[in-house]
mmCIF file of C-alpha atoms in Angstrom:
data_model
loop_
_atom_site.group_PDB
_atom_site.id
_atom_site.type_symbol
_atom_site.label_atom_id
_atom_site.label_comp_id
_atom_site.label_asym_id
_atom_site.label_seq_id
_atom_site.Cartn_x
_atom_site.Cartn_y
_atom_site.Cartn_z
ATOM 1 C CA LYS A 1 75.806 -88.254 -114.407
ATOM 2 C CA ILE A 2 76.199 -89.281 -110.761
ATOM 3 C CA ALA A 3 79.053 -86.798 -110.216
ATOM 4 C CA GLU A 4 76.988 -84.063 -111.886
ATOM 5 C CA ALA A 5 74.010 -84.865 -109.665
ATOM 6 C CA LYS A 6 76.187 -84.616 -106.566
ATOM 7 C CA THR A 7 77.450 -81.135 -107.474
ATOM 8 C CA LEU A 8 73.894 -80.008 -108.155
ATOM 9 C CA THR A 9 72.573 -81.722 -105.012
ATOM 10 C CA LYS A 10 70.194 -83.736 -107.148
ATOM 11 C CA ILE A 11 68.643 -86.975 -106.002
ATOM 12 C CA ILE A 12 68.825 -89.987 -108.273
ATOM 13 C CA SER A 13 66.092 -92.614 -108.198
ATOM 14 C CA ILE A 14 66.449 -95.804 -110.230
ATOM 15 C CA VAL A 15 63.893 -98.491 -111.025
ATOM 16 C CA ASP A 16 65.704 -101.558 -112.373
ATOM 17 C CA LEU A 17 63.787 -104.384 -114.074
ATOM 18 C CA ASP A 18 65.056 -107.887 -114.806
ATOM 19 C CA THR A 19 63.169 -110.450 -116.853
ATOM 20 C CA PRO A 20 64.435 -113.865 -117.987
ATOM 21 C CA LEU A 21 65.617 -113.926 -121.606
ATOM 22 C CA GLU A 22 63.000 -116.524 -122.547
ATOM 23 C CA THR A 23 60.203 -114.360 -121.110
ATOM 24 C CA SER A 24 61.526 -111.311 -122.980
ATOM 25 C CA CYS A 25 61.467 -113.296 -126.216
ATOM 26 C CA LEU A 26 57.900 -114.463 -125.616
ATOM 27 C CA ARG A 27 56.756 -110.925 -124.813
ATOM 28 C CA VAL A 28 58.172 -109.645 -128.101
ATOM 29 C CA LEU A 29 56.473 -112.491 -129.994
ATOM 30 C CA ASN A 30 53.194 -111.431 -128.385
ATOM 31 C CA ARG A 31 53.445 -107.884 -129.770
ATOM 32 C CA LYS A 32 50.889 -107.180 -132.448
ATOM 33 C CA GLN A 33 51.958 -105.961 -135.864
ATOM 34 C CA VAL A 34 50.065 -102.697 -135.412
ATOM 35 C CA SER A 35 51.709 -102.010 -132.046
ATOM 36 C CA SER A 36 54.196 -99.176 -131.566
ATOM 37 C CA ALA A 37 56.308 -101.517 -129.398
ATOM 38 C CA PRO A 38 59.395 -102.715 -131.263
ATOM 39 C CA ARG A 39 59.383 -106.212 -132.734
ATOM 40 C CA THR A 40 63.085 -106.964 -132.706
ATOM 41 C CA ASN A 41 64.921 -110.100 -133.686
ATOM 42 C CA PHE A 42 66.567 -112.560 -131.316
ATOM 43 C CA GLU A 43 70.066 -111.141 -131.751
ATOM 44 C CA VAL A 44 68.966 -107.680 -130.592
ATOM 45 C CA ILE A 45 67.052 -109.053 -127.583
ATOM 46 C CA ALA A 46 69.924 -111.333 -126.525
ATOM 47 C CA GLY A 47 72.511 -108.562 -126.999
ATOM 48 C CA GLY A 48 70.563 -106.114 -124.860
ATOM 49 C CA TYR A 49 69.962 -108.742 -122.239
ATOM 50 C CA LYS A 50 73.653 -109.630 -122.091
ATOM 51 C CA GLU A 51 74.627 -105.961 -121.799
ATOM 52 C CA ILE A 52 72.159 -105.264 -118.989
ATOM 53 C CA ARG A 53 73.205 -108.337 -117.041
ATOM 54 C CA GLY A 54 76.860 -107.440 -117.622
ATOM 55 C CA THR A 55 76.509 -103.990 -116.040
ATOM 56 C CA ARG A 56 74.080 -104.693 -113.201
ATOM 57 C CA LYS A 57 76.813 -105.606 -110.661
ATOM 58 C CA MET A 58 78.489 -102.276 -111.349
ATOM 59 C CA LEU A 59 75.171 -100.458 -110.949
ATOM 60 C CA ILE A 60 74.442 -102.195 -107.641
ATOM 61 C CA LYS A 61 77.928 -101.309 -106.372
ATOM 62 C CA LEU A 62 77.196 -97.652 -107.177
ATOM 63 C CA VAL A 63 73.830 -97.899 -105.423
ATOM 64 C CA GLU A 64 75.574 -99.267 -102.326
ATOM 65 C CA THR A 65 78.355 -96.681 -102.264
ATOM 66 C CA LYS A 66 76.938 -93.446 -103.689
ATOM 67 C CA ASP A 67 74.700 -91.315 -101.483
ATOM 68 C CA THR A 68 73.479 -89.432 -104.535
ATOM 69 C CA ILE A 69 71.593 -92.569 -105.571
ATOM 70 C CA SER A 70 69.028 -92.228 -102.842
ATOM 71 C CA ASN A 71 66.303 -94.506 -104.174
ATOM 72 C CA TYR A 72 66.732 -97.805 -105.985
ATOM 73 C CA VAL A 73 64.346 -100.681 -106.576
ATOM 74 C CA LEU A 74 65.146 -103.923 -108.391
ATOM 75 C CA TYR A 75 62.209 -105.923 -109.706
ATOM 76 C CA VAL A 76 62.689 -109.413 -111.123
ATOM 77 C CA THR A 77 60.203 -111.470 -113.101
ATOM 78 C CA ASP A 78 60.071 -114.887 -111.465
ATOM 79 C CA LYS A 79 59.502 -118.265 -113.143
ATOM 80 C CA ARG A 80 55.713 -117.818 -112.940
ATOM 81 C CA GLY A 81 55.853 -114.472 -114.741
ATOM 82 C CA SER A 82 55.144 -112.414 -111.627
ATOM 83 C CA THR A 83 57.119 -109.234 -110.960
ATOM 84 C CA VAL A 84 58.782 -109.383 -107.546
ATOM 85 C CA LYS A 85 60.544 -106.565 -105.683
ATOM 86 C CA VAL A 86 63.861 -108.157 -104.689
ATOM 87 C CA ALA A 87 65.978 -105.209 -103.506
ATOM 88 C CA GLU A 88 65.363 -101.662 -102.386
ATOM 89 C CA LYS A 89 67.259 -98.626 -101.163
ATOM 90 C CA LYS A 90 65.346 -95.718 -99.677
ATOM 91 C CA VAL A 91 66.655 -92.268 -98.782
ATOM 92 C CA GLY A 92 69.138 -92.489 -95.924
ATOM 93 C CA ASN A 93 69.088 -96.299 -95.727
ATOM 94 C CA PRO A 94 71.374 -98.991 -97.108
ATOM 95 C CA LEU A 95 70.355 -101.365 -99.871
ATOM 96 C CA LYS A 96 68.056 -104.049 -98.490
ATOM 97 C CA VAL A 97 67.772 -107.411 -100.277
ATOM 98 C CA LEU A 98 64.245 -108.805 -100.015
ATOM 99 C CA ASP A 99 64.671 -112.027 -102.051
ATOM 100 C CA LYS A 100 68.244 -113.308 -102.024
ATOM 101 C CA ASN A 101 67.827 -115.978 -104.731
ATOM 102 C CA LEU A 102 66.197 -113.690 -107.297
ATOM 103 C CA TYR A 103 68.607 -110.875 -106.387
ATOM 104 C CA GLU A 104 71.609 -113.092 -107.068
ATOM 105 C CA GLU A 105 70.059 -114.403 -110.290
ATOM 106 C CA ALA A 106 69.525 -110.843 -111.574
ATOM 107 C CA GLY A 107 73.192 -110.022 -110.957
ATOM 108 C CA LEU A 108 74.533 -112.980 -112.881
ATOM 109 C CA ASN A 109 76.088 -112.497 -116.272
ATOM 110 C CA ILE A 110 74.286 -114.539 -118.885
ATOM 111 C CA THR A 111 76.425 -117.088 -120.693
ATOM 112 C CA ASP A 112 76.566 -117.633 -124.426
ATOM 113 C CA SER A 113 75.385 -121.198 -123.838
ATOM 114 C CA GLU A 114 72.246 -119.900 -122.075
ATOM 115 C CA ILE A 115 71.565 -117.539 -124.970
ATOM 116 C CA GLN A 116 71.983 -120.417 -127.419
ATOM 117 C CA ARG A 117 69.727 -122.645 -125.304
ATOM 118 C CA VAL A 118 66.909 -120.088 -125.293
ATOM 119 C CA GLY A 119 67.259 -119.340 -129.007
ATOM 120 C CA ALA A 120 67.123 -123.063 -129.804
ATOM 121 C CA ILE A 121 63.865 -123.747 -127.906
ATOM 122 C CA LYS A 122 61.486 -125.381 -130.359
ATOM 123 C CA ILE A 123 57.934 -124.060 -130.435
ATOM 124 C CA THR A 124 55.869 -127.205 -130.086
ATOM 125 C CA ASP A 125 52.538 -128.053 -128.506
ATOM 126 C CA GLU A 126 54.431 -129.492 -125.521
ATOM 127 C CA TYR A 127 56.418 -126.275 -125.119
ATOM 128 C CA LEU A 128 53.315 -124.089 -125.396
ATOM 129 C CA LYS A 129 51.732 -126.078 -122.546
ATOM 130 C CA THR A 130 54.581 -124.963 -120.246
ATOM 131 C CA ILE A 131 54.101 -121.236 -120.893
ATOM 132 C CA GLU A 132 52.044 -118.982 -118.665
ATOM 133 C CA PRO A 133 48.706 -118.181 -120.363
ATOM 134 C CA GLY A 134 49.470 -114.475 -120.608
ATOM 135 C CA LEU A 135 52.599 -115.165 -122.655
ATOM 136 C CA LYS A 136 51.220 -117.594 -125.226
ATOM 137 C CA HIS A 137 48.706 -115.396 -127.057
ATOM 138 C CA GLY A 138 49.453 -115.585 -130.775
ATOM 139 C CA LEU A 139 52.277 -118.104 -130.475
ATOM 140 C CA GLU A 140 50.219 -120.832 -132.137
ATOM 141 C CA LYS A 141 51.093 -119.332 -135.535
ATOM 142 C CA TYR A 142 54.713 -120.353 -134.912
ATOM 143 C CA GLU A 143 53.783 -123.955 -134.133
ATOM 144 C CA ARG A 144 54.758 -125.830 -137.295
ATOM 145 C CA GLU A 145 56.086 -129.079 -138.683
ATOM 146 C CA PRO A 146 58.981 -129.239 -138.494
ATOM 147 C CA PRO A 147 59.041 -127.015 -135.386
ATOM 148 C CA ILE A 148 60.826 -123.676 -135.554
ATOM 149 C CA THR A 149 62.898 -122.188 -132.745
ATOM 150 C CA LEU A 150 62.287 -119.068 -130.689
ATOM 151 C CA GLN A 151 65.129 -117.435 -132.593
ATOM 152 C CA GLU A 152 63.574 -118.277 -135.969
ATOM 153 C CA ALA A 153 60.143 -117.077 -134.807
ATOM 154 C CA LEU A 154 61.561 -113.771 -133.556
ATOM 155 C CA ASP A 155 63.510 -113.225 -136.739
ATOM 156 C CA GLU A 156 60.325 -113.840 -138.757
ATOM 157 C CA HIS A 157 58.212 -111.690 -136.423
ATOM 158 C CA GLY A 158 60.644 -108.800 -136.733
ATOM 159 C CA ARG A 159 60.486 -108.894 -140.551
ATOM 160 C CA THR A 160 56.681 -108.997 -140.773
ATOM 161 C CA LEU A 161 54.958 -105.674 -141.353
#
């Protein structure tokens, strides 16, 4: 599409969003059953996350080298759940990194061990105390004895109508 845009003298603007896998999982668990937002299982979330992280370096290289991509903004959700602008390219200017640590984190490929770690997080009272208030609404229903994992909760959530 970039080559096509160049021949048509089109301008490409991209808004790129990165959120930690754990936060993505919690956001899906917070979706209500009557919502139109998809309630997918852990495998789908992790697969999409891995794919996005796997292609971001290529995307950033295109942003840096292709004039047809005239506007680009990368937002990353930090550990507190806040969305932070970490990189930006404006018309006629090079890519500017605003937060080096979060920028580098967003460009990292996620490992299978990190995916397994997140999926294996047990939903306990102690765990719920570590979550930002906006992400824990409705998670109490997954707090059980014995504790279930984020992966198990997502798989259950995705099956519930």
